[in-house]
Structures are given as C-alpha cells and as structure tokens.
C-alpha cells in the first residue's frame, strides 16, 4: 500500500530546497559578516558600577510613581496628537504621489525623503520654525508620506484588473480607478496606515528628546536625573498606549481625535520670513557659494574650492561615519535575527504551549513598543558610551518586531497529523515554512536599522548621525545637509541590495518549480 505524501510536503519541496541551500548560505554569510563587524567595533563596558544602576532602575520599575510628572496626561495627548497629525499630513502628501510613483523622478525624490530619519527632519525644521508644532508634524509627515507613496503603489500593483474590465464603458476615470483597483486593496492599505500610526507614536515620543512636548521629553529628563520611579511610570504608560491602540483608536473616533489634536496643539510662533529666506538661500549653501551674487561669478577657482570642501568633508566625516554606521547596523542586524529566531519559537503555540507563548508575546509587545532611541539611552547609562548599548537597543526592538510578525504566520500554518510539539517537529515542519518570511523581514528591517543607527549618533556614537548633529549644533548647515545626503544614499544602496537578495531567492524558487 503506497504511503501518500502529505499535501503540504509535496507543495513545499522547493521551500525545503531553498532553506537548506539559499537561505542557509545567506544566514551564514550574515553571521560571518556580523561577527567580523562586532570584532572591529568598540563594545567595551565603560561604566564603573552598572549593576548598582541596574538595581536602582529595577526598583523604579517595581514601584513606579505615576504622579511625579506634572504634565503627564498632556504629554501623552501631545504624543498622540503629533503622531496623528503627522500621519494625516503624510497621507495627504503620499496618497496622491502613489499614483505617480511609476515616474522615476517621483520615486527618487520619495526614496531620498523617506531615507532621512524623522529626527533629522526635525533638526532641519527646528532652524526655521523653532520648537513649534509645525516642526514635529512636518518631521513625521514628510518621511511617512514618501513611505505611503511607495507602499500604496506596491499594493495597487497587486490589485486585479478584472473588475475594471467589467465596468460600463461610460464610467469616468476616477470611478473606474476607485471601484476597479482601490476597492480591492483598501483593507490592506488601511491596515498599513494603522501600522504606520503605531510607528508614528514611537517617532512622536522620540521627538521629545529634542525638546518637543511629547512623552519623550519627560522620559529623558526623568532618566537623566536618576528619577527612575518617574521614568518607569512614563515608560509603562507609553507601552500601555501602544498595546491598547485597537481599543482606543477606532475608525469612528478618528475625526474627533483630529479636531481635538488641532484644537489642543501648543501655540504656533510666528515664522520670520527673512530668517526662512536666509536659511534657504544662504545658510544651507557650501561656504564657497555663500558670497556669490550671480551665476557669472562661478569660475574654475570656485569649483575647485567647492570640490575641496566636499573632498575634505567626505574623508574626514562622511567616510568614518559610514564605516561606524555599517559596523553597528550589521552587528545589530545579526543580533536581531538571533533574537527573532529564538523568540518566534518561544512564542509559537505549536511549540511552547499557551502559557509560555502568551508570556513571550507580552515581552515582545514591551520590547517592540519602546523606541530604540530610548533603549539606547537607558543602556548607555548602564554600560557607558560605547557601541554595545546601541547594538543591544537596535537588536532588542527590531528582533521583537520581526518575531511578532513571524509568529502571526506560524500560528496559522497547517501541520501534518504526525507533528510533535517538540523542537525537532518545529524545526522540520514549521521553521522551513516561516523562515523565508522571517528573512524577508530581517532585510526589510535592515534599512530601518540603518536609519535608526544614524540617529543614535546623537547619543555620542560616532555614526553619521553624530557628525550631522554636530553640524547642526555648530551652525554648519551645509555640512549637515551634505552628510544627510550621504545617509540617504547609503539607505538607498542598502534597499537595492536587500531587494536583489530577496528577488534572487524568488527567481530561484520559480526556476525550481518550473514556472520560469
């Protein structure tokens, strides 16, 4: 009597082949490169007595003081307001652009815009608008709008064409596009907007570190002054805010929230038009161009001065910053991969059971809710100023996020009747099916880690962000813009490499399955 092979086994032959060939090689290469980067990085623990500080922090989390912050509710509401208005403005900017995203110029502008972190946009707008709500909202809206444009375009490309062909011939273009294309993918687009709102809450909190009146401002103050009871309470409330989004962020309440956010925003100071004009036409220009009055003054000598300025800046700041940024990002990426791999196994109901699975998922919620910048700030106080706190912060947050998204897939997988809820069964049946998706998320998060790595320079790590922050602090705006462009180019290159790695695997799978 023949022994029929389970359907899922027959269907996934190419996946097993991919896991033990392509993804295995990519994983080993990632670990080898990350190991080399880690050995070259400054990971020394400099703090003299980290355990006593850790003990004080633990005491703070055991007995949090929820009444120590004078403007607690106001800071929480401003965190929500900045995030909500930033996402709405991003939708107004990115939604229409998604229809034009096939244009290469639009795609390139969006790529540059989204590759610059929100906090760098905030530092830029800070020079013009000061500590105004406009600074915080625009800092979120611009990169989020560019991201919406790209993602919405990707989603729309997956919409089926069949409905459009069935509409009456006299249907106008707008109705044809809305009913024929958008209606198919609207749930996916709304789900993505909701995900970006959660990200915007974290970005809004981080903006508090540069003076915006969000919860990050009070968090930094509390931890910097050693008021751990107060800091722990603020952190717990922020995690609760993220974890309960689905309960308080209902679609029917969004309009009310938007009106309330606009009404309760802090006062917007008047913008000095002369200052804005000077910033655009003079301050952001390289020194060699600041004294010219018309284009006729540009000669070979001035071009040489310009090239000399760029050459000096690139080799003295951009190149060392890029090297440290890559060392930090690659080390953190491999650590995040390991954390995601272990956490997704521990939180899988098919391996760990309901109790351990739910406890692990709660830990993942905590770790993914706290922004990397806040983790790095706390670890820096414990371990001292080296690259290790930044690596741990990036790895914990991103590893938890990847595991959270991966376990949603593993819990819905079908397994054979012979599946045993042990490690060998999980590694044989579940892991090969979720691993390509996990690696896809790892490569996607690499671009995010790179952006976050740059801003950790504001805490003293000599990444590109360190030199950019120094440029703004020393009023060398042209240098800061030059380094921001270097950051954008690095992110774009990494995005292209990551996409090619994923595409190579997809092509290999299609070839193996005979579809190509």
XYZ file of C-alpha atoms in Angstrom:
516
model
C 0.000 0.000 0.000
C 1.514 3.305 -1.045
C 2.293 5.818 1.665
C 0.784 9.073 0.408
C 2.917 12.108 0.982
C 1.148 14.916 2.863
C -0.050 17.676 0.544
C 1.833 20.420 2.322
C 5.048 18.394 1.994
C 4.577 17.956 -1.741
C 3.772 21.620 -2.218
C 6.764 22.814 -0.245
C 9.529 20.770 -1.818
C 11.097 23.882 -3.310
C 10.872 25.655 0.092
C 12.872 22.909 1.786
C 15.393 23.132 -1.012
C 15.591 26.910 -0.541
C 16.015 26.679 3.208
C 18.885 24.209 3.064
C 20.663 25.955 0.247
C 19.951 29.617 -0.430
C 18.768 30.846 2.979
C 21.352 28.752 4.800
C 24.107 30.417 2.815
C 22.629 33.879 3.336
C 22.293 33.244 7.088
C 25.866 32.009 7.452
C 27.138 34.944 5.413
C 25.171 37.354 7.607
C 26.585 35.857 10.807
C 30.154 35.820 9.463
C 29.982 39.445 8.326
C 28.315 40.480 11.599
C 30.949 38.596 13.632
C 33.698 40.453 11.798
C 31.897 43.785 12.320
C 31.408 43.053 16.028
C 35.118 42.235 16.478
C 36.038 45.590 14.882
C 33.524 47.586 16.953
C 34.027 49.368 20.254
C 31.968 47.208 22.625
C 33.789 47.912 25.876
C 31.718 48.255 29.049
C 32.943 51.563 30.483
C 30.543 52.100 33.361
C 32.265 51.507 36.711
C 29.291 50.018 38.530
C 26.495 49.091 36.102
C 24.810 46.646 38.481
C 24.007 49.252 41.144
C 22.454 51.492 38.458
C 20.530 48.499 37.104
C 19.295 47.726 40.619
C 18.046 51.302 41.028
C 16.231 51.045 37.710
C 14.667 47.733 38.726
C 13.437 49.343 41.952
C 11.920 52.107 39.847
C 10.014 49.610 37.710
C 8.800 47.702 40.789
C 7.471 50.867 42.437
C 6.654 53.297 39.609
C 5.486 56.785 40.553
C 2.603 57.718 38.254
C 2.038 61.097 39.912
C 5.553 62.511 39.753
C 5.171 64.074 36.292
C 3.278 67.346 36.420
C 2.084 67.300 32.800
C 1.621 63.542 32.395
C -1.743 63.470 30.587
C -0.841 66.485 28.483
C 2.405 64.862 27.313
C 0.584 61.637 26.440
C -2.039 63.539 24.472
C 0.590 65.613 22.653
C 2.358 62.358 21.727
C -0.877 61.110 20.159
C -1.615 64.498 18.534
C 1.773 64.845 16.839
C 1.584 61.236 15.597
C -1.993 61.552 14.323
C -1.492 64.873 12.546
C 1.809 63.655 11.106
C 0.158 60.538 9.657
C -2.801 62.528 8.276
C -0.468 65.062 6.638
C 1.635 62.160 5.330
C -1.470 60.595 3.777
C -2.427 63.890 2.124
C 1.093 64.092 0.706
C 1.806 60.419 -0.047
C -1.632 59.259 -1.231
C -1.676 61.294 -4.473
C 2.031 60.630 -5.023
C 1.401 56.867 -5.026
C -0.433 57.300 -8.367
C 2.647 58.992 -9.825
C 5.191 56.661 -8.249
C 5.936 54.912 -11.565
C 7.660 58.151 -12.587
C 11.379 57.725 -11.833
C 11.832 61.293 -10.625
C 8.962 60.932 -8.127
C 10.298 57.565 -6.972
C 13.795 59.007 -6.497
C 12.511 62.022 -4.521
C 10.439 59.723 -2.312
C 13.432 57.427 -1.758
C 15.590 60.334 -0.579
C 12.802 61.773 1.597
C 11.981 58.564 3.437
C 15.629 57.575 3.913
C 16.204 60.555 6.229
C 15.039 59.893 9.770
C 12.248 61.925 11.353
C 14.560 63.368 13.986
C 16.912 64.727 11.315
C 13.972 66.359 9.563
C 13.037 67.825 12.932
C 16.550 69.215 13.412
C 16.299 70.784 9.967
C 12.886 72.369 10.558
C 13.984 73.446 14.023
C 16.308 76.003 12.414
C 13.332 77.646 10.643
C 10.233 77.086 12.781
C 11.878 76.667 16.203
C 10.177 74.480 18.848
C 6.854 74.724 17.057
C 4.220 72.030 16.449
C 4.892 72.605 12.737
C 8.387 71.180 13.263
C 7.118 67.979 14.898
C 4.231 67.371 12.482
C 6.292 68.011 9.349
C 9.146 65.853 10.656
C 6.747 62.898 10.780
C 4.686 63.791 7.715
C 7.466 64.049 5.138
C 9.180 60.630 5.529
C 5.855 58.916 6.246
C 4.268 60.475 3.158
C 7.123 59.211 0.984
C 6.728 55.759 2.538
C 2.963 55.790 1.924
C 3.612 56.665 -1.730
C 5.867 53.663 -2.233
C 3.848 51.115 -0.244
C 0.473 52.184 -1.673
C 1.937 51.926 -5.154
C 3.211 48.396 -4.396
C -0.213 47.419 -3.036
C -2.075 48.911 -6.011
C 0.121 46.948 -8.413
C -1.211 43.749 -6.820
C -4.870 44.742 -7.423
C -6.629 42.521 -10.011
C -7.573 44.088 -13.342
C -10.715 42.019 -13.894
C -13.163 44.410 -12.173
C -12.079 47.353 -14.321
C -12.946 45.393 -17.455
C -16.489 44.700 -16.224
C -17.411 48.346 -15.523
C -19.682 50.183 -18.044
C -17.850 51.878 -20.889
C -19.041 55.377 -19.893
C -17.591 55.129 -16.356
C -15.333 58.098 -15.612
C -11.647 57.550 -14.863
C -11.849 58.336 -11.136
C -14.755 55.929 -10.526
C -13.078 53.301 -12.691
C -9.873 53.546 -10.667
C -11.612 53.619 -7.290
C -14.066 50.747 -7.880
C -11.789 48.732 -10.153
C -8.482 48.984 -8.303
C -8.590 50.679 -4.893
C -11.647 48.821 -3.561
C -9.771 45.503 -3.920
C -6.802 46.583 -1.808
C -8.426 49.087 0.563
C -8.250 46.725 3.603
C -4.509 46.242 3.045
C -3.969 49.985 2.739
C -5.947 50.709 5.924
C -4.027 48.007 7.801
C -0.780 49.617 6.711
C -1.973 53.075 7.819
C -2.764 51.628 11.230
C 0.724 50.086 11.435
C 2.309 53.408 10.470
C 0.304 55.169 13.174
C 1.891 52.865 15.764
C 5.303 53.753 14.302
C 4.344 57.430 14.395
C 3.622 57.191 18.134
C 7.198 55.990 18.686
C 8.568 58.726 16.417
C 6.489 61.309 18.256
C 7.908 60.132 21.584
C 11.485 60.320 20.267
C 10.906 63.907 19.099
C 10.614 64.760 22.791
C 14.365 64.196 23.057
C 14.976 67.362 21.007
C 12.509 69.435 23.000
C 9.049 68.658 21.562
C 6.387 68.498 24.341
C 5.776 64.751 23.943
C 6.358 61.995 26.472
C 9.964 61.562 25.305
C 10.867 64.952 26.771
C 9.796 63.877 30.276
C 11.295 60.397 29.837
C 14.716 61.805 29.033
C 14.543 64.250 31.921
C 13.494 61.558 34.408
C 16.177 59.043 33.407
C 18.924 61.652 33.050
C 18.219 62.937 36.572
C 18.040 59.415 38.013
C 14.314 59.635 38.793
C 13.726 56.024 37.819
C 10.369 55.700 39.596
C 9.040 58.522 37.440
C 10.770 57.282 34.282
C 9.422 53.743 34.790
C 5.878 55.056 35.172
C 6.168 57.076 31.957
C 7.588 54.091 30.084
C 4.799 51.817 31.330
C 2.142 54.291 30.260
C 3.717 54.604 26.829
C 3.805 50.811 26.397
C 0.157 50.649 27.500
C -0.669 53.363 24.958
C 0.885 51.276 22.157
C -0.564 47.976 23.379
C -4.138 49.285 23.573
C -4.306 51.031 20.194
C -7.005 48.716 18.900
C -9.272 49.695 21.824
C -8.979 53.487 21.699
C -8.115 54.124 18.051
C -11.461 53.233 16.453
C -12.247 54.466 12.914
C -15.389 56.337 14.046
C -13.315 58.328 16.568
C -10.535 59.393 14.206
C -12.237 62.616 13.068
C -12.891 63.625 16.686
C -9.238 62.964 17.548
C -8.048 65.073 14.609
C -10.224 68.050 15.604
C -9.149 67.718 19.249
C -5.484 67.480 18.214
C -5.705 70.670 16.157
C -7.511 72.480 18.965
C -5.068 71.467 21.708
C -1.797 71.944 19.834
C 0.671 74.291 21.555
C 0.795 77.860 20.245
C 2.493 78.211 16.889
C 5.039 81.058 16.994
C 5.235 83.385 14.018
C 7.767 82.461 11.367
C 10.359 85.088 10.491
C 10.207 85.311 6.698
C 13.652 86.865 6.464
C 15.121 84.071 8.574
C 13.453 81.452 6.362
C 14.717 83.138 3.193
C 18.244 83.428 4.590
C 18.213 79.745 5.566
C 17.129 78.607 2.090
C 19.287 80.944 0.034
C 22.421 81.287 2.156
C 22.861 79.120 5.267
C 22.469 75.742 3.565
C 24.923 76.604 0.774
C 28.561 75.462 0.939
C 30.932 78.244 2.098
C 32.323 78.724 -1.413
C 28.860 79.629 -2.759
C 27.713 81.899 0.064
C 29.433 85.048 -1.227
C 28.469 84.917 -4.898
C 25.756 87.282 -6.138
C 25.087 85.876 -9.618
C 25.889 82.758 -11.637
C 28.522 84.601 -13.701
C 30.843 84.622 -10.696
C 31.166 80.830 -10.805
C 34.581 80.063 -12.272
C 37.152 77.257 -12.125
C 38.669 78.557 -8.890
C 35.287 78.494 -7.151
C 34.565 74.998 -8.462
C 37.916 73.826 -7.072
C 37.055 75.355 -3.697
C 33.724 73.552 -3.787
C 35.338 70.218 -4.659
C 37.985 70.707 -1.972
C 35.233 71.365 0.616
C 33.343 68.222 -0.420
C 36.527 66.118 -0.528
C 37.599 67.228 2.944
C 34.130 66.670 4.416
C 33.731 63.260 2.819
C 37.051 61.841 4.023
C 37.091 63.482 7.463
C 33.451 62.879 8.483
C 31.292 61.022 5.953
C 33.582 58.045 5.388
C 34.383 57.369 9.102
C 30.690 57.883 9.903
C 29.623 55.465 7.169
C 32.095 52.839 8.425
C 30.856 53.046 12.025
C 27.229 53.107 10.848
C 27.705 49.905 8.837
C 29.639 48.157 11.651
C 26.878 48.993 14.105
C 23.984 48.181 11.758
C 25.330 44.810 10.586
C 26.170 43.678 14.144
C 22.715 44.738 15.348
C 21.052 43.034 12.377
C 22.604 39.648 13.167
C 21.697 40.026 16.857
C 18.121 40.930 15.879
C 17.996 37.866 13.633
C 19.007 35.567 16.504
C 16.529 37.212 18.895
C 13.751 36.902 16.304
C 14.579 33.250 15.645
C 14.519 32.304 19.334
C 11.540 34.497 20.230
C 9.386 33.261 17.360
C 9.994 29.687 18.543
C 9.204 30.517 22.176
C 6.037 32.411 21.244
C 4.751 29.760 18.829
C 1.741 27.918 20.205
C 2.786 24.848 18.222
C 5.974 24.518 20.273
C 5.658 26.305 23.609
C 2.056 25.894 24.649
C -0.394 28.670 25.547
C 1.211 29.880 28.817
C 4.811 30.321 27.643
C 3.590 31.553 24.263
C 1.460 34.320 25.823
C 4.234 35.365 28.242
C 6.720 35.624 25.366
C 4.237 37.600 23.280
C 3.800 40.061 26.148
C 7.587 40.503 26.337
C 7.647 41.071 22.571
C 4.942 43.727 22.952
C 7.052 45.542 25.554
C 10.254 45.323 23.513
C 8.689 46.466 20.244
C 6.765 49.302 21.882
C 9.806 51.061 23.316
C 11.681 53.092 20.662
C 15.298 52.089 20.028
C 16.457 55.567 20.972
C 15.011 55.198 24.474
C 16.507 51.712 24.877
C 19.899 53.026 23.765
C 19.640 55.953 26.157
C 18.961 53.603 29.103
C 21.664 51.089 28.108
C 24.131 53.932 27.671
C 23.561 54.940 31.274
C 24.145 51.323 32.379
C 27.062 50.272 30.182
C 28.751 53.549 29.325
C 29.385 55.298 25.995
C 30.335 52.574 23.506
C 28.650 50.882 20.544
C 27.339 47.998 22.662
C 24.290 49.868 24.092
C 23.264 50.929 20.590
C 23.624 47.364 19.273
C 21.528 45.934 22.106
C 18.852 48.589 21.664
C 18.521 48.025 17.926
C 18.636 44.240 18.248
C 16.012 44.010 21.009
C 13.476 46.320 19.366
C 13.828 45.011 15.820
C 14.192 41.360 16.855
C 10.966 41.604 18.860
C 9.152 43.262 15.965
C 10.289 40.599 13.481
C 9.328 37.809 15.888
C 5.911 39.391 16.493
C 5.169 39.483 12.755
C 6.598 35.994 12.151
C 4.651 34.267 14.898
C 1.377 35.534 13.422
C 2.220 33.382 10.403
C 3.438 30.328 12.329
C 0.263 30.168 14.452
C -1.891 29.873 11.327
C 0.167 27.239 9.493
C -1.145 23.779 8.780
C 0.944 20.899 10.063
C 0.743 17.159 9.426
C -1.000 14.650 11.684
C 2.457 13.336 12.644
C 3.600 16.697 14.016
C 5.009 16.530 17.535
C 5.117 19.679 19.638
C 8.845 19.356 20.239
C 11.863 21.212 18.891
C 12.578 18.656 16.154
C 8.990 18.818 14.914
C 9.052 22.625 14.929
C 12.380 22.729 13.056
C 11.190 20.153 10.495
C 7.695 21.409 9.718
C 7.171 24.980 10.943
C 10.555 26.695 10.660
C 11.155 25.923 6.950
C 7.781 27.460 6.125
C 8.247 30.686 8.105
C 11.971 31.180 7.516
C 11.779 32.910 4.081
C 9.263 35.396 5.513
C 11.447 35.916 8.593
C 14.481 36.636 6.426
C 12.412 38.987 4.268
C 11.508 40.947 7.399
C 15.155 40.921 8.524
C 16.261 42.506 5.248
C 13.408 44.998 5.380
C 14.354 45.971 8.932
C 17.989 46.407 7.866
C 17.001 49.606 6.081
C 15.154 50.736 9.233
C 18.096 49.762 11.463
C 20.401 51.803 9.263
C 18.189 54.870 9.687
C 17.981 54.323 13.446
C 21.741 53.731 13.653
C 22.362 57.182 12.238
C 20.242 58.932 14.883
C 21.957 57.028 17.703
C 24.913 59.268 16.878
C 23.061 61.927 18.842
C 23.866 59.869 21.948
C 27.587 60.050 21.208
C 28.204 57.005 18.982
C 30.347 58.235 16.063
C 27.897 57.258 13.321
C 26.834 59.622 10.553
C 24.216 60.981 12.931
C 26.955 62.154 15.303
C 28.512 64.339 12.596
C 25.101 65.551 11.387
C 24.114 66.546 14.915
C 27.465 68.302 15.334
C 26.851 70.164 12.078
C 23.504 71.496 13.315
C 24.907 72.291 16.769
C 27.825 74.273 15.274
C 25.546 76.033 12.729
C 27.302 74.365 9.779
C 24.083 73.612 7.925
C 25.751 72.942 4.580
C 27.917 70.237 6.166
C 24.868 68.719 7.874
C 22.961 68.633 4.561
C 25.926 67.052 2.774
C 26.058 64.299 5.423
C 22.273 63.871 5.274
C 22.598 63.190 1.543
C 25.324 60.609 2.312
C 22.916 58.955 4.776
C 20.168 58.926 2.151
C 22.458 57.396 -0.486
C 23.584 54.680 1.947
C 19.971 53.774 2.739
C 19.047 53.638 -0.938
C 22.006 51.367 -1.754
C 21.130 49.033 1.121
C 17.499 48.947 -0.006
C 18.565 47.972 -3.543
C 20.911 45.212 -2.274
C 18.249 43.815 0.079
C 15.642 43.743 -2.693
C 18.044 41.933 -5.019
C 18.803 39.298 -2.388
C 15.087 38.655 -1.921
C 14.376 38.741 -5.650
C 17.202 36.269 -6.299
C 15.534 33.782 -3.984
C 12.132 34.310 -5.592
C 13.617 33.749 -9.054
C 15.381 30.621 -7.804
C 12.109 29.273 -6.403
C 10.297 29.979 -9.688
C 13.044 28.235 -11.659
C 12.995 25.175 -9.361
C 9.225 24.925 -9.584
C 9.287 25.166 -13.360
C 7.390 28.432 -13.552
C 10.176 30.151 -15.362
